[in-house]
Tab-separated table of C-alpha atoms in Angstrom:
chain	number	residue	atom	x	y	z
A	387	MET	CA	24.159	-21.394	-34.776
A	388	ASN	CA	24.008	-22.716	-30.849
A	389	ALA	CA	23.468	-19.665	-29.902
A	390	ALA	CA	20.942	-18.905	-32.323
A	391	ARG	CA	19.438	-23.247	-31.301
A	392	ARG	CA	19.784	-21.720	-27.238
A	393	ARG	CA	17.460	-18.280	-27.616
A	394	ARG	CA	15.050	-20.379	-29.799
A	395	PHE	CA	15.022	-23.345	-26.943
A	396	PRO	CA	15.835	-22.201	-23.834
A	397	ARG	CA	17.212	-24.574	-21.449
A	398	PRO	CA	14.391	-27.478	-18.884
A	399	SER	CA	15.876	-25.737	-16.446
A	400	LEU	CA	14.401	-22.058	-17.459
A	401	VAL	CA	11.642	-23.380	-18.817
A	402	MET	CA	10.258	-25.050	-15.598
A	403	LEU	CA	11.273	-21.232	-13.348
A	404	PRO	CA	8.061	-19.718	-13.999
A	405	ASN	CA	5.428	-23.010	-13.405
A	406	GLY	CA	7.720	-23.963	-10.190
A	407	PHE	CA	6.238	-20.050	-8.701
A	408	THR	CA	3.160	-21.038	-10.089
A	409	LEU	CA	3.077	-23.916	-8.048
A	410	ALA	CA	4.030	-22.207	-5.413
A	411	ASN	CA	1.145	-20.258	-5.274
A	412	LEU	CA	-0.483	-22.874	-5.631
A	413	PHE	CA	0.854	-24.673	-2.278
A	414	PHE	CA	0.480	-21.097	-0.550
A	415	GLY	CA	-3.289	-21.088	-1.854
A	416	ILE	CA	-4.030	-24.758	-0.626
A	417	PHE	CA	-2.154	-23.922	3.406
A	418	ALA	CA	-4.284	-20.962	3.029
A	419	ILE	CA	-7.362	-23.545	2.853
A	420	VAL	CA	-6.250	-25.536	5.751
A	421	SER	CA	-4.752	-22.892	8.431
A	422	ALA	CA	-8.399	-20.707	7.535
A	423	SER	CA	-10.107	-24.578	8.962
A	424	ARG	CA	-7.827	-24.230	11.279
A	425	GLY	CA	-8.160	-21.252	12.937
A	426	GLN	CA	-5.475	-19.628	11.716
A	427	HIS	CA	-6.274	-16.607	10.189
A	428	VAL	CA	-3.906	-14.339	10.011
A	429	GLN	CA	-1.516	-16.872	9.221
A	430	ALA	CA	-4.117	-18.255	5.717
A	431	GLY	CA	-3.737	-14.388	4.971
A	432	TRP	CA	-0.064	-14.293	4.670
A	433	TYR	CA	-0.669	-17.281	2.745
A	434	ILE	CA	-2.629	-15.376	0.499
A	435	VAL	CA	0.092	-12.387	0.305
A	436	LEU	CA	2.471	-14.452	-0.595
A	437	GLY	CA	1.047	-16.757	-3.577
A	438	ALA	CA	0.406	-12.680	-4.789
A	439	PHE	CA	3.977	-12.329	-4.418
A	440	CYS	CA	4.371	-15.761	-6.822
A	441	ASP	CA	1.118	-15.010	-9.255
A	442	ALA	CA	3.022	-11.678	-9.879
A	443	LEU	CA	7.133	-12.755	-10.723
A	444	ASP	CA	5.728	-15.957	-12.682
A	445	GLY	CA	4.789	-14.470	-15.936
A	446	ARG	CA	7.852	-11.946	-15.797
A	447	ILE	CA	10.414	-14.207	-15.315
A	448	ALA	CA	8.541	-15.981	-18.626
A	449	ARG	CA	8.332	-13.463	-20.518
A	450	ALA	CA	12.490	-12.271	-18.988
A	451	THR	CA	14.012	-15.755	-20.136
A	452	ASN	CA	11.591	-16.236	-23.120
A	453	THR	CA	9.692	-19.733	-21.615
A	454	GLY	CA	6.151	-18.339	-21.997
A	455	SER	CA	3.972	-20.918	-23.396
A	456	ALA	CA	0.326	-22.185	-23.123
A	457	PHE	CA	1.145	-24.378	-20.731
A	458	GLY	CA	1.784	-21.908	-18.598
A	459	GLU	CA	-0.936	-19.630	-18.786
A	460	GLU	CA	-3.437	-22.658	-18.192
A	461	LEU	CA	-1.409	-23.808	-15.554
A	462	ASP	CA	-1.174	-19.778	-14.256
A	463	SER	CA	-5.385	-19.410	-14.179
A	464	LEU	CA	-6.334	-23.080	-13.245
A	465	VAL	CA	-4.250	-21.873	-9.773
A	466	ASP	CA	-5.720	-18.519	-9.660
A	467	ALA	CA	-9.143	-20.148	-9.382
A	468	ILE	CA	-8.084	-21.989	-6.376
A	469	SER	CA	-5.457	-19.439	-4.178
A	470	PHE	CA	-7.640	-16.338	-5.324
A	471	GLY	CA	-11.266	-17.563	-6.080
A	472	LEU	CA	-11.688	-20.631	-3.553
A	473	ALA	CA	-8.918	-19.784	-0.808
A	474	PRO	CA	-9.834	-16.286	0.595
A	475	ALA	CA	-13.745	-17.341	0.025
A	476	LEU	CA	-13.270	-20.120	2.152
A	477	MET	CA	-10.704	-18.182	4.550
A	478	MET	CA	-13.405	-15.696	5.043
A	479	TYR	CA	-15.919	-18.689	5.432
A	480	PHE	CA	-14.409	-20.391	8.770
A	481	ALA	CA	-13.447	-16.807	10.090
A	482	VAL	CA	-16.545	-14.606	9.641
A	483	LEU	CA	-19.451	-16.106	8.256
A	484	ARG	CA	-19.375	-19.877	9.860
A	485	HIS	CA	-21.353	-19.649	12.317
A	486	SER	CA	-24.979	-19.012	9.956
A	487	GLY	CA	-26.503	-21.556	7.709
A	488	TRP	CA	-26.310	-20.430	4.557
A	489	ASP	CA	-23.240	-17.848	3.941
A	490	TRP	CA	-21.676	-20.773	2.413
A	491	ILE	CA	-24.032	-19.893	-0.541
A	492	LEU	CA	-20.846	-16.374	-0.600
A	493	VAL	CA	-17.973	-18.934	-1.099
A	494	PHE	CA	-19.484	-20.739	-4.002
A	495	ILE	CA	-20.963	-17.016	-5.901
A	496	PHE	CA	-17.247	-15.897	-4.789
A	497	ALA	CA	-15.229	-18.657	-6.534
A	498	ALA	CA	-18.025	-18.816	-9.564
A	499	CYS	CA	-17.134	-15.613	-9.798
A	500	ALA	CA	-13.200	-15.695	-9.831
A	501	VAL	CA	-13.792	-19.096	-12.209
A	502	MET	CA	-15.842	-17.208	-15.581
A	503	ARG	CA	-13.547	-13.479	-14.328
A	504	LEU	CA	-10.045	-15.735	-14.853
A	505	ALA	CA	-12.639	-18.454	-18.030
A	506	ARG	CA	-13.355	-15.452	-20.114
A	507	PHE	CA	-9.841	-13.560	-19.252
A	508	ASN	CA	-8.120	-15.999	-21.026
A	509	ILE	CA	-10.673	-16.405	-24.360
A	510	GLU	CA	-10.038	-12.280	-25.298
A	511	SER	CA	-6.349	-12.603	-24.651
A	512	ALA	CA	-6.187	-16.220	-26.699
A	513	GLY	CA	-3.019	-15.614	-28.461
A	514	GLU	CA	-2.230	-12.243	-28.199
A	515	ALA	CA	0.052	-10.323	-25.798
A	516	LYS	CA	-1.091	-9.582	-22.159
A	517	LYS	CA	0.330	-5.432	-23.078
A	518	ALA	CA	-2.933	-3.916	-21.909
A	519	ALA	CA	-3.768	-0.694	-19.822
A	520	TYR	CA	-6.336	-1.986	-18.702
A	521	PHE	CA	-7.790	-5.366	-17.564
A	522	LYS	CA	-11.990	-5.935	-18.210
A	523	GLY	CA	-13.146	-6.476	-14.741
A	524	LEU	CA	-11.287	-6.585	-11.569
A	525	PRO	CA	-8.573	-8.880	-11.390
A	526	SER	CA	-8.926	-12.189	-9.407
A	527	PRO	CA	-5.834	-11.658	-7.868
A	528	ALA	CA	-7.006	-8.750	-6.573
A	529	ALA	CA	-10.216	-9.302	-5.105
A	530	GLY	CA	-8.783	-11.834	-3.188
A	531	GLY	CA	-6.621	-10.807	-2.011
A	532	THR	CA	-8.591	-7.819	-0.839
A	533	LEU	CA	-10.697	-10.514	0.955
A	534	ALA	CA	-7.860	-11.935	2.436
A	535	THR	CA	-6.786	-9.182	3.922
A	536	TYR	CA	-10.160	-7.781	5.724
A	537	TYR	CA	-9.590	-9.920	8.703
A	538	TRP	CA	-6.127	-8.459	8.699
A	539	PHE	CA	-7.292	-5.076	8.746
A	540	SER	CA	-10.168	-5.648	11.069
A	541	GLN	CA	-7.674	-6.503	13.996
A	542	THR	CA	-5.476	-3.179	13.722
A	543	PRO	CA	-6.524	-1.043	16.308
A	544	LEU	CA	-7.533	2.041	13.673
A	545	TYR	CA	-10.104	-0.693	12.910
A	546	ASN	CA	-11.785	-0.427	16.347
A	547	GLU	CA	-11.204	2.905	17.127
A	548	PHE	CA	-13.340	3.359	13.874
A	549	PHE	CA	-15.557	0.076	13.510
A	550	ILE	CA	-16.016	-1.357	15.871
A	551	ASP	CA	-19.990	-0.630	16.149
A	552	TRP	CA	-19.952	-2.288	12.703
A	553	PRO	CA	-22.076	-6.096	12.127
A	554	TRP	CA	-18.388	-6.979	10.352
A	555	GLU	CA	-21.049	-10.208	9.101
A	556	THR	CA	-22.919	-7.952	7.551
A	557	ILE	CA	-19.295	-6.134	5.558
A	558	MET	CA	-18.367	-9.490	4.633
A	559	ARG	CA	-21.398	-10.082	3.097
A	560	PHE	CA	-21.087	-7.241	1.660
A	561	LEU	CA	-17.447	-7.026	0.439
A	562	MET	CA	-17.929	-10.219	-1.068
A	563	LEU	CA	-20.937	-9.968	-2.791
A	564	THR	CA	-19.648	-6.048	-4.301
A	565	LEU	CA	-16.402	-8.008	-5.299
A	566	SER	CA	-17.649	-10.665	-7.414
A	567	ALA	CA	-20.188	-8.810	-9.228
A	568	LEU	CA	-17.229	-6.447	-9.974
A	569	MET	CA	-14.847	-9.092	-11.608
A	570	ILE	CA	-16.932	-9.640	-13.879
A	571	SER	CA	-18.091	-6.752	-15.343
A	572	ASP	CA	-16.228	-5.082	-17.857
A	573	VAL	CA	-15.022	-2.291	-15.228
A	574	PRO	CA	-12.382	-1.354	-16.238
A	575	TYR	CA	-8.567	-1.667	-14.061
A	576	PRO	CA	-5.399	-0.865	-14.377
A	577	ALA	CA	-2.728	-2.986	-15.463
A	578	TRP	CA	0.331	-3.811	-13.020
A	579	PRO	CA	3.031	-0.711	-14.579
A	580	LYS	CA	5.594	-2.281	-15.844
A	581	PHE	CA	8.829	-1.851	-14.186
A	582	SER	CA	11.521	0.558	-16.008
A	583	PHE	CA	13.090	3.772	-15.213
A	584	ARG	CA	12.826	4.892	-18.824
A	585	THR	CA	9.442	6.360	-18.938
A	586	LEU	CA	7.163	7.406	-15.364
A	587	HIS	CA	4.942	4.743	-16.704
A	588	GLY	CA	7.669	2.195	-15.225
A	589	VAL	CA	8.722	3.717	-12.422
A	590	LEU	CA	5.910	4.054	-11.309
A	591	GLY	CA	5.618	0.689	-11.329
A	592	ILE	CA	9.347	-0.544	-9.732
A	593	ILE	CA	7.404	2.338	-6.553
A	594	VAL	CA	4.345	0.658	-6.375
A	595	LEU	CA	7.293	-2.611	-5.783
A	596	PHE	CA	8.999	-1.901	-3.371
A	597	SER	CA	6.321	-0.375	-0.986
A	598	SER	CA	4.754	-3.151	-1.103
A	599	VAL	CA	7.678	-5.011	-0.441
A	600	PHE	CA	8.092	-2.365	2.719
A	601	ALA	CA	4.662	-2.900	3.739
A	602	LEU	CA	4.416	-6.527	4.170
A	603	PHE	CA	7.532	-6.428	6.505
A	604	PHE	CA	6.072	-3.434	8.185
A	605	LEU	CA	3.136	-2.595	7.933
A	606	PRO	CA	1.031	-6.114	6.530
A	607	ARG	CA	-2.508	-5.622	8.391
A	608	GLU	CA	-2.207	-1.641	7.949
A	609	PHE	CA	-1.423	-1.797	4.226
A	610	PHE	CA	-2.839	-3.956	1.805
A	611	PHE	CA	-6.414	-3.921	2.240
A	612	PRO	CA	-7.007	-0.078	2.817
A	613	VAL	CA	-4.401	-0.136	-0.739
A	614	GLY	CA	-6.995	-3.004	-2.034
A	615	VAL	CA	-10.198	-1.357	-1.392
A	616	VAL	CA	-8.945	1.995	-3.559
A	617	TYR	CA	-7.483	-0.006	-6.840
A	618	VAL	CA	-11.319	-1.592	-6.905
A	619	VAL	CA	-12.679	2.049	-6.288
A	620	THR	CA	-10.175	3.255	-8.589
A	621	GLY	CA	-11.679	0.649	-11.628
A	622	ILE	CA	-15.874	1.669	-10.071
A	623	VAL	CA	-14.166	5.525	-10.478
A	624	LEU	CA	-12.843	4.723	-14.572
A	625	ALA	CA	-16.301	3.430	-15.560
A	626	ILE	CA	-17.943	6.551	-14.277
A	627	LEU	CA	-15.843	9.011	-16.024
């Protein structure tokens, strides 16, 4: 009887664990905004990437410990709006676009599309188990992470060798508008595969996870933005096919 009751009502410490990762995501999102306003754009990119890792873990921890709740889902969406909507847009504004008077409109457009993307996701997935193989529209963490790591990639020798003559302010405007449109589109994007050794899809998820952790420490500037672009293009190709 006691064992069954413990399974039904998890300990408070377990209930707070996934929400703690969600709030850590919020912490990194706000810290990214503060760092970008101080001109620390490399550090700001780090904080958004770290926030994305926290965002990837909170839901999995909630499912593993059976502590998922409507409160946690709403909290996650509200935090994502800041960490992957407002924070990366402001980072690019401070890093690239602030010299042009009306470019702040791009911050509003990107943040607004991220908020609408999250609101639509909450409505469409309300009361349903999140087992879909595809997302409708580009997920906001992918959009925000791709945008934030563009500055990293722009500081690499590869970028300076092949793209040095490109107008990077124009590229930034195009990138922000493209990511904004994809977030509120119906373009299908593959969901993150579950971790398992029983299926090929699960093994792929484990490989992606360890590759990302390895790149986080050894090749962050060269890895994350190109991978984000590949993911963005993958959805467009799937929509065409």
